[in-house]
Amino acid sequence: MQPSNRGVILISICAWLLLMPRSTHGLLEALNLENRHEIVTKIIGGDDVPVGAYPWFTRLSWSGCGGTLISKEFVLTAAHCMDNTKYGVFQVGALCRDDDENCAQKMEEFSARLIYVHPSYTPELLQHDVALIRLNGESSITPAKIDLEGLADSFESGKSLWPIGFGVLEYGTKFQPNHLQHVEVEYVSNDVCTESFVGSDFEEIFQAESMMCAASAGKDACFKDSGGPLYDYNNDIVVGVVSWGIGCAHPDYPGVYARISSSVSCVE
């Protein structure tokens, strides 16, 4: 995919499930959290995003989840962000929540025309935790490139990546920033990530085929960051979708992201 074609990506839904609407039980209820360690649908330790850095970032106004504009009509987010039947406004280009001028960055608002959830997604296991939203109009904002060729498969431990979102700034609180945040974390290899969950209640949930991990001391995605992008700055490409984690910035457990290259192969 050439950068010059980013505004005219064609979408093929393939065999994806059409959600009109979805009525499955919520993620947290499905995971029976009262009998487990706390898992969060997860920016801790981050900074304000400069104007124009991620014009394609999308905020799901009713849930606080994030998303990524990947064509003029489609937004990519987490499937578990769509685990209800009430949907609001998709704010493409969101940068400042409580500023009518959006901190001088262009923003466009849309409702959903159609919602497609990956057919292999289940709230119990969180595999292929991705959904595509077809907007009720066409955005004039330049979309992001996403990893359809498996670039993330070549990553080595320690590679710099950036989760982006409006999630809480401190674990255990409900305070969300008014300004979009990003934070630099490091890629964690599949082997190391798999090993980190061995012996925990979540050993059976992490699957390297459809998930990837990233972590740095005191830095992580957190509550309300779900669905947002995991961005590779050096290659100017989104490689993952914020999915889940145990706590936020937990020293023993990395953050987990849906691996785009294995979950969104239908996008052409």
PDB file of C-alpha atoms in Angstrom:
ATOM      1  CA  MET A   1       0.000   0.000   0.000  1.00  0.00           C
ATOM      2  CA  GLN A   2       1.494   3.330  -1.071  1.00  0.00           C
ATOM      3  CA  PRO A   3       1.113   6.435   1.129  1.00  0.00           C
ATOM      4  CA  SER A   4      -0.402   8.307  -1.802  1.00  0.00           C
ATOM      5  CA  ASN A   5      -3.355   5.890  -1.734  1.00  0.00           C
ATOM      6  CA  ARG A   6      -4.194   6.356   1.951  1.00  0.00           C
ATOM      7  CA  GLY A   7      -7.297   8.452   1.244  1.00  0.00           C
ATOM      8  CA  VAL A   8      -8.863   5.913  -1.099  1.00  0.00           C
ATOM      9  CA  ILE A   9      -8.374   2.535   0.603  1.00  0.00           C
ATOM     10  CA  LEU A  10     -10.969   0.028  -0.577  1.00  0.00           C
ATOM     11  CA  ILE A  11     -12.576  -2.065   2.131  1.00  0.00           C
ATOM     12  CA  SER A  12     -13.493  -5.693   1.683  1.00  0.00           C
ATOM     13  CA  ILE A  13     -15.409  -7.096   4.649  1.00  0.00           C
ATOM     14  CA  CYS A  14     -14.910 -10.701   3.455  1.00  0.00           C
ATOM     15  CA  ALA A  15     -16.649 -13.057   5.845  1.00  0.00           C
ATOM     16  CA  TRP A  16     -16.854 -10.623   8.748  1.00  0.00           C
ATOM     17  CA  LEU A  17     -19.964 -10.671  10.890  1.00  0.00           C
ATOM     18  CA  LEU A  18     -22.446  -7.829  10.380  1.00  0.00           C
ATOM     19  CA  LEU A  19     -23.493  -6.355  13.709  1.00  0.00           C
ATOM     20  CA  MET A  20     -26.974  -4.754  13.585  1.00  0.00           C
ATOM     21  CA  PRO A  21     -26.965  -4.601  16.595  1.00  0.00           C
ATOM     22  CA  ARG A  22     -24.813  -6.838  18.813  1.00  0.00           C
ATOM     23  CA  SER A  23     -26.333  -8.030  22.096  1.00  0.00           C
ATOM     24  CA  THR A  24     -23.596 -10.133  23.732  1.00  0.00           C
ATOM     25  CA  HIS A  25     -22.789  -9.584  27.387  1.00  0.00           C
ATOM     26  CA  GLY A  26     -20.012  -7.122  28.255  1.00  0.00           C
ATOM     27  CA  LEU A  27     -16.329  -7.939  28.429  1.00  0.00           C
ATOM     28  CA  LEU A  28     -15.888  -7.420  32.159  1.00  0.00           C
ATOM     29  CA  GLU A  29     -18.939  -9.512  33.019  1.00  0.00           C
ATOM     30  CA  ALA A  30     -17.801 -12.274  30.670  1.00  0.00           C
ATOM     31  CA  LEU A  31     -14.421 -12.457  32.381  1.00  0.00           C
ATOM     32  CA  ASN A  32     -16.067 -12.877  35.805  1.00  0.00           C
ATOM     33  CA  LEU A  33     -13.694 -10.407  37.378  1.00  0.00           C
ATOM     34  CA  GLU A  34     -14.979 -10.738  40.889  1.00  0.00           C
ATOM     35  CA  ASN A  35     -13.215 -14.124  41.045  1.00  0.00           C
ATOM     36  CA  ARG A  36     -10.037 -13.112  39.213  1.00  0.00           C
ATOM     37  CA  HIS A  37      -7.182 -10.630  39.322  1.00  0.00           C
ATOM     38  CA  GLU A  38      -8.307  -7.335  37.837  1.00  0.00           C
ATOM     39  CA  ILE A  39      -8.042  -7.183  34.068  1.00  0.00           C
ATOM     40  CA  VAL A  40      -8.506  -3.779  32.439  1.00  0.00           C
ATOM     41  CA  THR A  41      -9.686  -2.963  28.986  1.00  0.00           C
ATOM     42  CA  LYS A  42      -7.119  -0.728  28.738  1.00  0.00           C
ATOM     43  CA  ILE A  43      -2.182   6.221  29.229  1.00  0.00           C
ATOM     44  CA  ILE A  44      -0.021   5.999  32.045  1.00  0.00           C
ATOM     45  CA  GLY A  45       3.167   8.094  32.071  1.00  0.00           C
ATOM     46  CA  GLY A  46       2.419   9.865  28.781  1.00  0.00           C
ATOM     47  CA  ASP A  47       2.393  13.372  27.337  1.00  0.00           C
ATOM     48  CA  ASP A  48       0.015  15.671  25.477  1.00  0.00           C
ATOM     49  CA  VAL A  49      -0.140  14.919  21.758  1.00  0.00           C
ATOM     50  CA  PRO A  50       0.977  17.856  19.554  1.00  0.00           C
ATOM     51  CA  VAL A  51      -1.483  19.324  17.070  1.00  0.00           C
ATOM     52  CA  GLY A  52      -1.375  17.413  13.793  1.00  0.00           C
ATOM     53  CA  ALA A  53       0.522  14.380  15.097  1.00  0.00           C
ATOM     54  CA  TYR A  54      -2.337  11.876  14.712  1.00  0.00           C
ATOM     55  CA  PRO A  55      -5.108  13.545  12.710  1.00  0.00           C
ATOM     56  CA  TRP A  56      -6.669  10.116  12.096  1.00  0.00           C
ATOM     57  CA  PHE A  57      -7.190   9.307  15.790  1.00  0.00           C
ATOM     58  CA  THR A  58     -10.877   8.749  16.462  1.00  0.00           C
ATOM     59  CA  ARG A  59     -12.767   9.003  19.761  1.00  0.00           C
ATOM     60  CA  LEU A  60     -15.933   7.007  20.401  1.00  0.00           C
ATOM     61  CA  SER A  61     -17.807   9.677  22.330  1.00  0.00           C
ATOM     62  CA  TRP A  62     -20.217   7.450  24.268  1.00  0.00           C
ATOM     63  CA  SER A  63     -17.665   4.959  25.617  1.00  0.00           C
ATOM     64  CA  GLY A  64     -14.361   6.842  25.703  1.00  0.00           C
ATOM     65  CA  CYS A  65     -12.751   4.169  23.524  1.00  0.00           C
ATOM     66  CA  GLY A  66     -10.352   5.131  20.755  1.00  0.00           C
ATOM     67  CA  GLY A  67     -10.111   4.193  17.125  1.00  0.00           C
ATOM     68  CA  THR A  68      -8.174   4.777  13.914  1.00  0.00           C
ATOM     69  CA  LEU A  69      -9.476   6.204  10.649  1.00  0.00           C
ATOM     70  CA  ILE A  70      -8.162   3.733   8.046  1.00  0.00           C
ATOM     71  CA  SER A  71     -10.044   4.994   4.984  1.00  0.00           C
ATOM     72  CA  LYS A  72     -12.384   7.863   4.229  1.00  0.00           C
ATOM     73  CA  GLU A  73     -15.340   5.723   5.389  1.00  0.00           C
ATOM     74  CA  PHE A  74     -13.956   3.222   7.920  1.00  0.00           C
ATOM     75  CA  VAL A  75     -12.681   3.349  11.508  1.00  0.00           C
ATOM     76  CA  LEU A  76     -10.821   0.475  13.187  1.00  0.00           C
ATOM     77  CA  THR A  77     -11.424  -0.088  16.903  1.00  0.00           C
ATOM     78  CA  ALA A  78     -11.622  -2.917  19.457  1.00  0.00           C
ATOM     79  CA  ALA A  79     -14.487  -5.389  19.183  1.00  0.00           C
ATOM     80  CA  HIS A  80     -15.119  -5.203  22.928  1.00  0.00           C
ATOM     81  CA  CYS A  81     -15.801  -1.467  22.575  1.00  0.00           C
ATOM     82  CA  MET A  82     -18.904  -2.442  20.619  1.00  0.00           C
ATOM     83  CA  ASP A  83     -20.307  -4.773  23.303  1.00  0.00           C
ATOM     84  CA  ASN A  84     -23.551  -2.859  23.699  1.00  0.00           C
ATOM     85  CA  THR A  85     -26.410  -1.727  21.522  1.00  0.00           C
ATOM     86  CA  LYS A  86     -26.175   2.046  22.029  1.00  0.00           C
ATOM     87  CA  TYR A  87     -23.695   3.930  19.879  1.00  0.00           C
ATOM     88  CA  GLY A  88     -23.004   7.651  19.698  1.00  0.00           C
ATOM     89  CA  VAL A  89     -20.701   9.931  17.741  1.00  0.00           C
ATOM     90  CA  PHE A  90     -17.362   9.004  16.176  1.00  0.00           C
ATOM     91  CA  GLN A  91     -15.047  12.037  16.453  1.00  0.00           C
ATOM     92  CA  VAL A  92     -12.379  11.750  13.759  1.00  0.00           C
ATOM     93  CA  GLY A  93      -9.402  13.981  14.596  1.00  0.00           C
ATOM     94  CA  ALA A  94     -10.264  14.325  18.310  1.00  0.00           C
ATOM     95  CA  LEU A  95      -7.499  16.063  20.273  1.00  0.00           C
ATOM     96  CA  CYS A  96      -9.129  18.014  23.122  1.00  0.00           C
ATOM     97  CA  ARG A  97     -12.327  16.788  24.769  1.00  0.00           C
ATOM     98  CA  ASP A  98     -13.612  19.987  26.383  1.00  0.00           C
ATOM     99  CA  ASP A  99     -12.511  22.522  23.802  1.00  0.00           C
ATOM    100  CA  ASP A 100     -15.012  23.615  21.164  1.00  0.00           C
ATOM    101  CA  GLU A 101     -12.075  24.386  18.872  1.00  0.00           C
ATOM    102  CA  ASN A 102     -10.453  20.965  19.492  1.00  0.00           C
ATOM    103  CA  CYS A 103      -7.164  22.759  20.291  1.00  0.00           C
ATOM    104  CA  ALA A 104      -7.120  24.142  16.730  1.00  0.00           C
ATOM    105  CA  GLN A 105      -7.087  20.714  15.114  1.00  0.00           C
ATOM    106  CA  LYS A 106      -9.660  19.728  12.504  1.00  0.00           C
ATOM    107  CA  MET A 107     -12.300  17.276  13.731  1.00  0.00           C
ATOM    108  CA  GLU A 108     -15.242  15.660  11.948  1.00  0.00           C
ATOM    109  CA  GLU A 109     -18.161  13.841  13.567  1.00  0.00           C
ATOM    110  CA  PHE A 110     -20.058  10.859  12.193  1.00  0.00           C
ATOM    111  CA  SER A 111     -22.522   8.236  13.308  1.00  0.00           C
ATOM    112  CA  ALA A 112     -22.164   4.568  12.386  1.00  0.00           C
ATOM    113  CA  ARG A 113     -23.752   3.261   9.219  1.00  0.00           C
ATOM    114  CA  LEU A 114     -22.658  -0.359   9.750  1.00  0.00           C
ATOM    115  CA  ILE A 115     -20.546  -2.206  12.339  1.00  0.00           C
ATOM    116  CA  TYR A 116     -18.507  -5.295  11.508  1.00  0.00           C
ATOM    117  CA  VAL A 117     -16.967  -7.433  14.273  1.00  0.00           C
ATOM    118  CA  HIS A 118     -14.306 -10.026  13.552  1.00  0.00           C
ATOM    119  CA  PRO A 119     -16.081 -13.412  13.338  1.00  0.00           C
ATOM    120  CA  SER A 120     -13.537 -15.097  15.634  1.00  0.00           C
ATOM    121  CA  TYR A 121     -13.904 -12.559  18.430  1.00  0.00           C
ATOM    122  CA  THR A 122     -15.455 -13.659  21.715  1.00  0.00           C
ATOM    123  CA  PRO A 123     -15.529 -11.554  24.897  1.00  0.00           C
ATOM    124  CA  GLU A 124     -14.396 -14.593  26.892  1.00  0.00           C
ATOM    125  CA  LEU A 125     -11.065 -15.038  25.060  1.00  0.00           C
ATOM    126  CA  LEU A 126     -10.539 -11.662  23.337  1.00  0.00           C
ATOM    127  CA  GLN A 127      -8.886 -13.195  20.272  1.00  0.00           C
ATOM    128  CA  HIS A 128      -9.081 -10.954  17.177  1.00  0.00           C
ATOM    129  CA  ASP A 129     -10.399  -8.081  19.296  1.00  0.00           C
ATOM    130  CA  VAL A 130     -11.089  -5.777  16.340  1.00  0.00           C
ATOM    131  CA  ALA A 131     -14.105  -4.170  14.703  1.00  0.00           C
ATOM    132  CA  LEU A 132     -14.605  -2.054  11.609  1.00  0.00           C
ATOM    133  CA  ILE A 133     -17.055   0.860  11.682  1.00  0.00           C
ATOM    134  CA  ARG A 134     -18.475   2.126   8.424  1.00  0.00           C
ATOM    135  CA  LEU A 135     -19.245   5.797   8.942  1.00  0.00           C
ATOM    136  CA  ASN A 136     -22.396   7.472   7.684  1.00  0.00           C
ATOM    137  CA  GLY A 137     -20.291   9.759   5.493  1.00  0.00           C
ATOM    138  CA  GLU A 138     -16.811  10.257   4.080  1.00  0.00           C
ATOM    139  CA  SER A 139     -14.044  11.898   6.091  1.00  0.00           C
ATOM    140  CA  SER A 140     -11.761  14.444   4.434  1.00  0.00           C
ATOM    141  CA  ILE A 141      -9.007  13.674   6.961  1.00  0.00           C
ATOM    142  CA  THR A 142      -6.035  11.629   5.735  1.00  0.00           C
ATOM    143  CA  PRO A 143      -6.299   8.063   7.100  1.00  0.00           C
ATOM    144  CA  ALA A 144      -3.549   6.139   8.857  1.00  0.00           C
ATOM    145  CA  LYS A 145      -1.608   3.325   7.280  1.00  0.00           C
ATOM    146  CA  ILE A 146      -2.156  -0.011   9.024  1.00  0.00           C
ATOM    147  CA  ASP A 147       0.005  -3.117   9.125  1.00  0.00           C
ATOM    148  CA  LEU A 148      -1.483  -5.523   6.569  1.00  0.00           C
ATOM    149  CA  GLU A 149       1.822  -7.120   5.522  1.00  0.00           C
ATOM    150  CA  GLY A 150       2.998  -8.428   8.897  1.00  0.00           C
ATOM    151  CA  LEU A 151       5.617  -5.767   9.655  1.00  0.00           C
ATOM    152  CA  ALA A 152       5.078  -6.360  13.376  1.00  0.00           C
ATOM    153  CA  ASP A 153       6.200  -9.970  12.935  1.00  0.00           C
ATOM    154  CA  SER A 154       9.736  -8.688  12.297  1.00  0.00           C
ATOM    155  CA  PHE A 155       9.913  -6.543  15.438  1.00  0.00           C
ATOM    156  CA  GLU A 156      12.669  -7.213  17.953  1.00  0.00           C
ATOM    157  CA  SER A 157      12.320  -6.747  21.691  1.00  0.00           C
ATOM    158  CA  GLY A 158      12.777  -3.147  22.736  1.00  0.00           C
ATOM    159  CA  LYS A 159      11.435  -1.569  19.563  1.00  0.00           C
ATOM    160  CA  SER A 160       9.743   1.767  20.250  1.00  0.00           C
ATOM    161  CA  LEU A 161       5.934   1.865  19.904  1.00  0.00           C
ATOM    162  CA  TRP A 162       3.283   4.412  20.943  1.00  0.00           C
ATOM    163  CA  PRO A 163      -0.205   3.711  22.328  1.00  0.00           C
ATOM    164  CA  ILE A 164      -2.537   6.705  21.987  1.00  0.00           C
ATOM    165  CA  GLY A 165      -5.726   7.563  23.828  1.00  0.00           C
ATOM    166  CA  PHE A 166      -7.873   9.536  26.277  1.00  0.00           C
ATOM    167  CA  GLY A 167      -7.615   6.881  29.002  1.00  0.00           C
ATOM    168  CA  VAL A 168      -7.065   7.520  32.710  1.00  0.00           C
ATOM    169  CA  LEU A 169      -3.709   8.931  33.769  1.00  0.00           C
ATOM    170  CA  GLU A 170      -3.413   6.853  36.921  1.00  0.00           C
ATOM    171  CA  TYR A 171      -4.547   3.318  37.654  1.00  0.00           C
ATOM    172  CA  GLY A 172      -7.394   3.144  40.144  1.00  0.00           C
ATOM    173  CA  THR A 173      -8.807   6.572  39.291  1.00  0.00           C
ATOM    174  CA  LYS A 174     -11.548   7.710  36.935  1.00  0.00           C
ATOM    175  CA  PHE A 175      -9.893  10.954  35.870  1.00  0.00           C
ATOM    176  CA  GLN A 176      -9.452  11.266  32.117  1.00  0.00           C
ATOM    177  CA  PRO A 177      -7.362  13.993  30.493  1.00  0.00           C
ATOM    178  CA  ASN A 178      -8.922  16.677  28.346  1.00  0.00           C
ATOM    179  CA  HIS A 179      -5.986  16.433  25.943  1.00  0.00           C
ATOM    180  CA  LEU A 180      -5.132  13.324  23.916  1.00  0.00           C
ATOM    181  CA  GLN A 181      -2.155  11.412  25.325  1.00  0.00           C
ATOM    182  CA  HIS A 182       0.574   9.203  23.903  1.00  0.00           C
ATOM    183  CA  VAL A 183       3.411   7.318  25.543  1.00  0.00           C
ATOM    184  CA  GLU A 184       6.509   5.499  24.313  1.00  0.00           C
ATOM    185  CA  VAL A 185       6.681   1.815  25.238  1.00  0.00           C
ATOM    186  CA  GLU A 186       8.811  -1.104  24.048  1.00  0.00           C
ATOM    187  CA  TYR A 187       7.776  -4.143  22.048  1.00  0.00           C
ATOM    188  CA  VAL A 188       7.792  -7.402  24.027  1.00  0.00           C
ATOM    189  CA  SER A 189       8.471 -10.592  22.054  1.00  0.00           C
ATOM    190  CA  ASN A 190       5.818 -13.293  21.794  1.00  0.00           C
ATOM    191  CA  ASP A 191       7.918 -15.734  23.838  1.00  0.00           C
ATOM    192  CA  VAL A 192       8.486 -13.272  26.671  1.00  0.00           C
ATOM    193  CA  CYS A 193       4.869 -12.192  26.679  1.00  0.00           C
ATOM    194  CA  THR A 194       3.609 -15.772  26.709  1.00  0.00           C
ATOM    195  CA  GLU A 195       5.931 -16.588  29.603  1.00  0.00           C
ATOM    196  CA  SER A 196       4.749 -13.577  31.616  1.00  0.00           C
ATOM    197  CA  PHE A 197       1.208 -15.000  31.799  1.00  0.00           C
ATOM    198  CA  VAL A 198       2.192 -18.598  32.636  1.00  0.00           C
ATOM    199  CA  GLY A 199       0.681 -19.606  35.953  1.00  0.00           C
ATOM    200  CA  SER A 200      -1.767 -16.702  35.994  1.00  0.00           C
ATOM    201  CA  ASP A 201      -5.520 -16.766  35.479  1.00  0.00           C
ATOM    202  CA  PHE A 202      -4.896 -15.313  32.025  1.00  0.00           C
ATOM    203  CA  GLU A 203      -2.534 -17.935  30.671  1.00  0.00           C
ATOM    204  CA  GLU A 204      -5.230 -19.285  28.355  1.00  0.00           C
ATOM    205  CA  ILE A 205      -6.228 -15.849  27.060  1.00  0.00           C
ATOM    206  CA  PHE A 206      -2.991 -14.610  25.531  1.00  0.00           C
ATOM    207  CA  GLN A 207      -2.572 -15.957  21.994  1.00  0.00           C
ATOM    208  CA  ALA A 208       0.432 -14.722  20.012  1.00  0.00           C
ATOM    209  CA  GLU A 209      -1.268 -15.312  16.671  1.00  0.00           C
ATOM    210  CA  SER A 210      -3.819 -12.555  17.195  1.00  0.00           C
ATOM    211  CA  MET A 211      -2.166 -10.525  19.980  1.00  0.00           C
ATOM    212  CA  MET A 212       1.063  -8.638  20.644  1.00  0.00           C
ATOM    213  CA  CYS A 213       2.584  -7.042  23.734  1.00  0.00           C
ATOM    214  CA  ALA A 214       4.380  -3.846  24.728  1.00  0.00           C
ATOM    215  CA  ALA A 215       5.592  -2.461  28.055  1.00  0.00           C
ATOM    216  CA  SER A 216       7.902   0.002  29.775  1.00  0.00           C
ATOM    217  CA  ALA A 217       8.365   0.793  33.456  1.00  0.00           C
ATOM    218  CA  GLY A 218       5.616   3.142  34.589  1.00  0.00           C
ATOM    219  CA  LYS A 219       4.123   3.463  31.107  1.00  0.00           C
ATOM    220  CA  ASP A 220       1.085   1.768  29.597  1.00  0.00           C
ATOM    221  CA  ALA A 221      -2.364   2.133  28.139  1.00  0.00           C
ATOM    222  CA  CYS A 222      -5.176   1.985  30.707  1.00  0.00           C
ATOM    223  CA  PHE A 223      -8.945   2.342  31.231  1.00  0.00           C
ATOM    224  CA  LYS A 224     -10.714   4.098  28.327  1.00  0.00           C
ATOM    225  CA  ASP A 225      -7.763   3.622  25.941  1.00  0.00           C
ATOM    226  CA  SER A 226      -9.369   0.510  24.447  1.00  0.00           C
ATOM    227  CA  GLY A 227      -9.628   0.448  20.674  1.00  0.00           C
ATOM    228  CA  GLY A 228      -6.964   3.091  20.207  1.00  0.00           C
ATOM    229  CA  PRO A 229      -3.904   2.638  18.008  1.00  0.00           C
ATOM    230  CA  LEU A 230      -0.496   1.171  18.791  1.00  0.00           C
ATOM    231  CA  TYR A 231       1.657   3.284  16.486  1.00  0.00           C
ATOM    232  CA  ASP A 232       5.088   2.587  14.983  1.00  0.00           C
ATOM    233  CA  TYR A 233       6.526   6.111  14.589  1.00  0.00           C
ATOM    234  CA  ASN A 234       9.622   5.044  12.643  1.00  0.00           C
ATOM    235  CA  ASN A 235       7.539   3.355   9.950  1.00  0.00           C
ATOM    236  CA  ASP A 236       4.505   5.675  10.199  1.00  0.00           C
ATOM    237  CA  ILE A 237       2.089   2.769  10.574  1.00  0.00           C
ATOM    238  CA  VAL A 238      -0.448   1.478  13.094  1.00  0.00           C
ATOM    239  CA  VAL A 239       0.395  -2.109  14.067  1.00  0.00           C
ATOM    240  CA  GLY A 240      -1.977  -2.872  16.933  1.00  0.00           C
ATOM    241  CA  VAL A 241      -5.243  -2.024  18.688  1.00  0.00           C
ATOM    242  CA  VAL A 242      -5.376  -1.447  22.468  1.00  0.00           C
ATOM    243  CA  SER A 243      -7.099  -4.540  23.858  1.00  0.00           C
ATOM    244  CA  TRP A 244      -6.462  -5.637  27.471  1.00  0.00           C
ATOM    245  CA  GLY A 245      -4.034  -5.923  30.359  1.00  0.00           C
ATOM    246  CA  ILE A 246      -3.715  -6.777  34.040  1.00  0.00           C
ATOM    247  CA  GLY A 247      -3.831  -3.490  35.884  1.00  0.00           C
ATOM    248  CA  CYS A 248      -1.954  -0.662  34.185  1.00  0.00           C
ATOM    249  CA  ALA A 249       1.848  -0.483  33.910  1.00  0.00           C
ATOM    250  CA  HIS A 250       2.033  -3.643  36.061  1.00  0.00           C
ATOM    251  CA  PRO A 251       5.702  -4.610  36.518  1.00  0.00           C
ATOM    252  CA  ASP A 252       4.962  -8.290  35.841  1.00  0.00           C
ATOM    253  CA  TYR A 253       2.505  -8.074  32.952  1.00  0.00           C
ATOM    254  CA  PRO A 254       2.846  -6.218  29.646  1.00  0.00           C
ATOM    255  CA  GLY A 255      -0.049  -4.506  27.904  1.00  0.00           C
ATOM    256  CA  VAL A 256      -1.775  -6.581  25.237  1.00  0.00           C
ATOM    257  CA  TYR A 257      -2.879  -5.375  21.807  1.00  0.00           C
ATOM    258  CA  ALA A 258      -4.780  -6.950  18.944  1.00  0.00           C
ATOM    259  CA  ARG A 259      -2.304  -7.715  16.161  1.00  0.00           C
ATOM    260  CA  ILE A 260      -3.625  -5.942  13.062  1.00  0.00           C
ATOM    261  CA  SER A 261      -1.794  -8.071  10.482  1.00  0.00           C
ATOM    262  CA  SER A 262      -3.573 -11.231  11.624  1.00  0.00           C
ATOM    263  CA  SER A 263      -6.946  -9.658  12.347  1.00  0.00           C
ATOM    264  CA  VAL A 264      -7.603  -7.194   9.535  1.00  0.00           C
ATOM    265  CA  SER A 265      -6.350  -9.082   6.487  1.00  0.00           C
ATOM    266  CA  CYS A 266      -9.662  -8.322   4.772  1.00  0.00           C
ATOM    267  CA  VAL A 267      -8.728  -4.687   4.197  1.00  0.00           C
ATOM    268  CA  GLU A 268      -7.406  -4.153   0.677  1.00  0.00           C
TER     269      GLU A 268
END
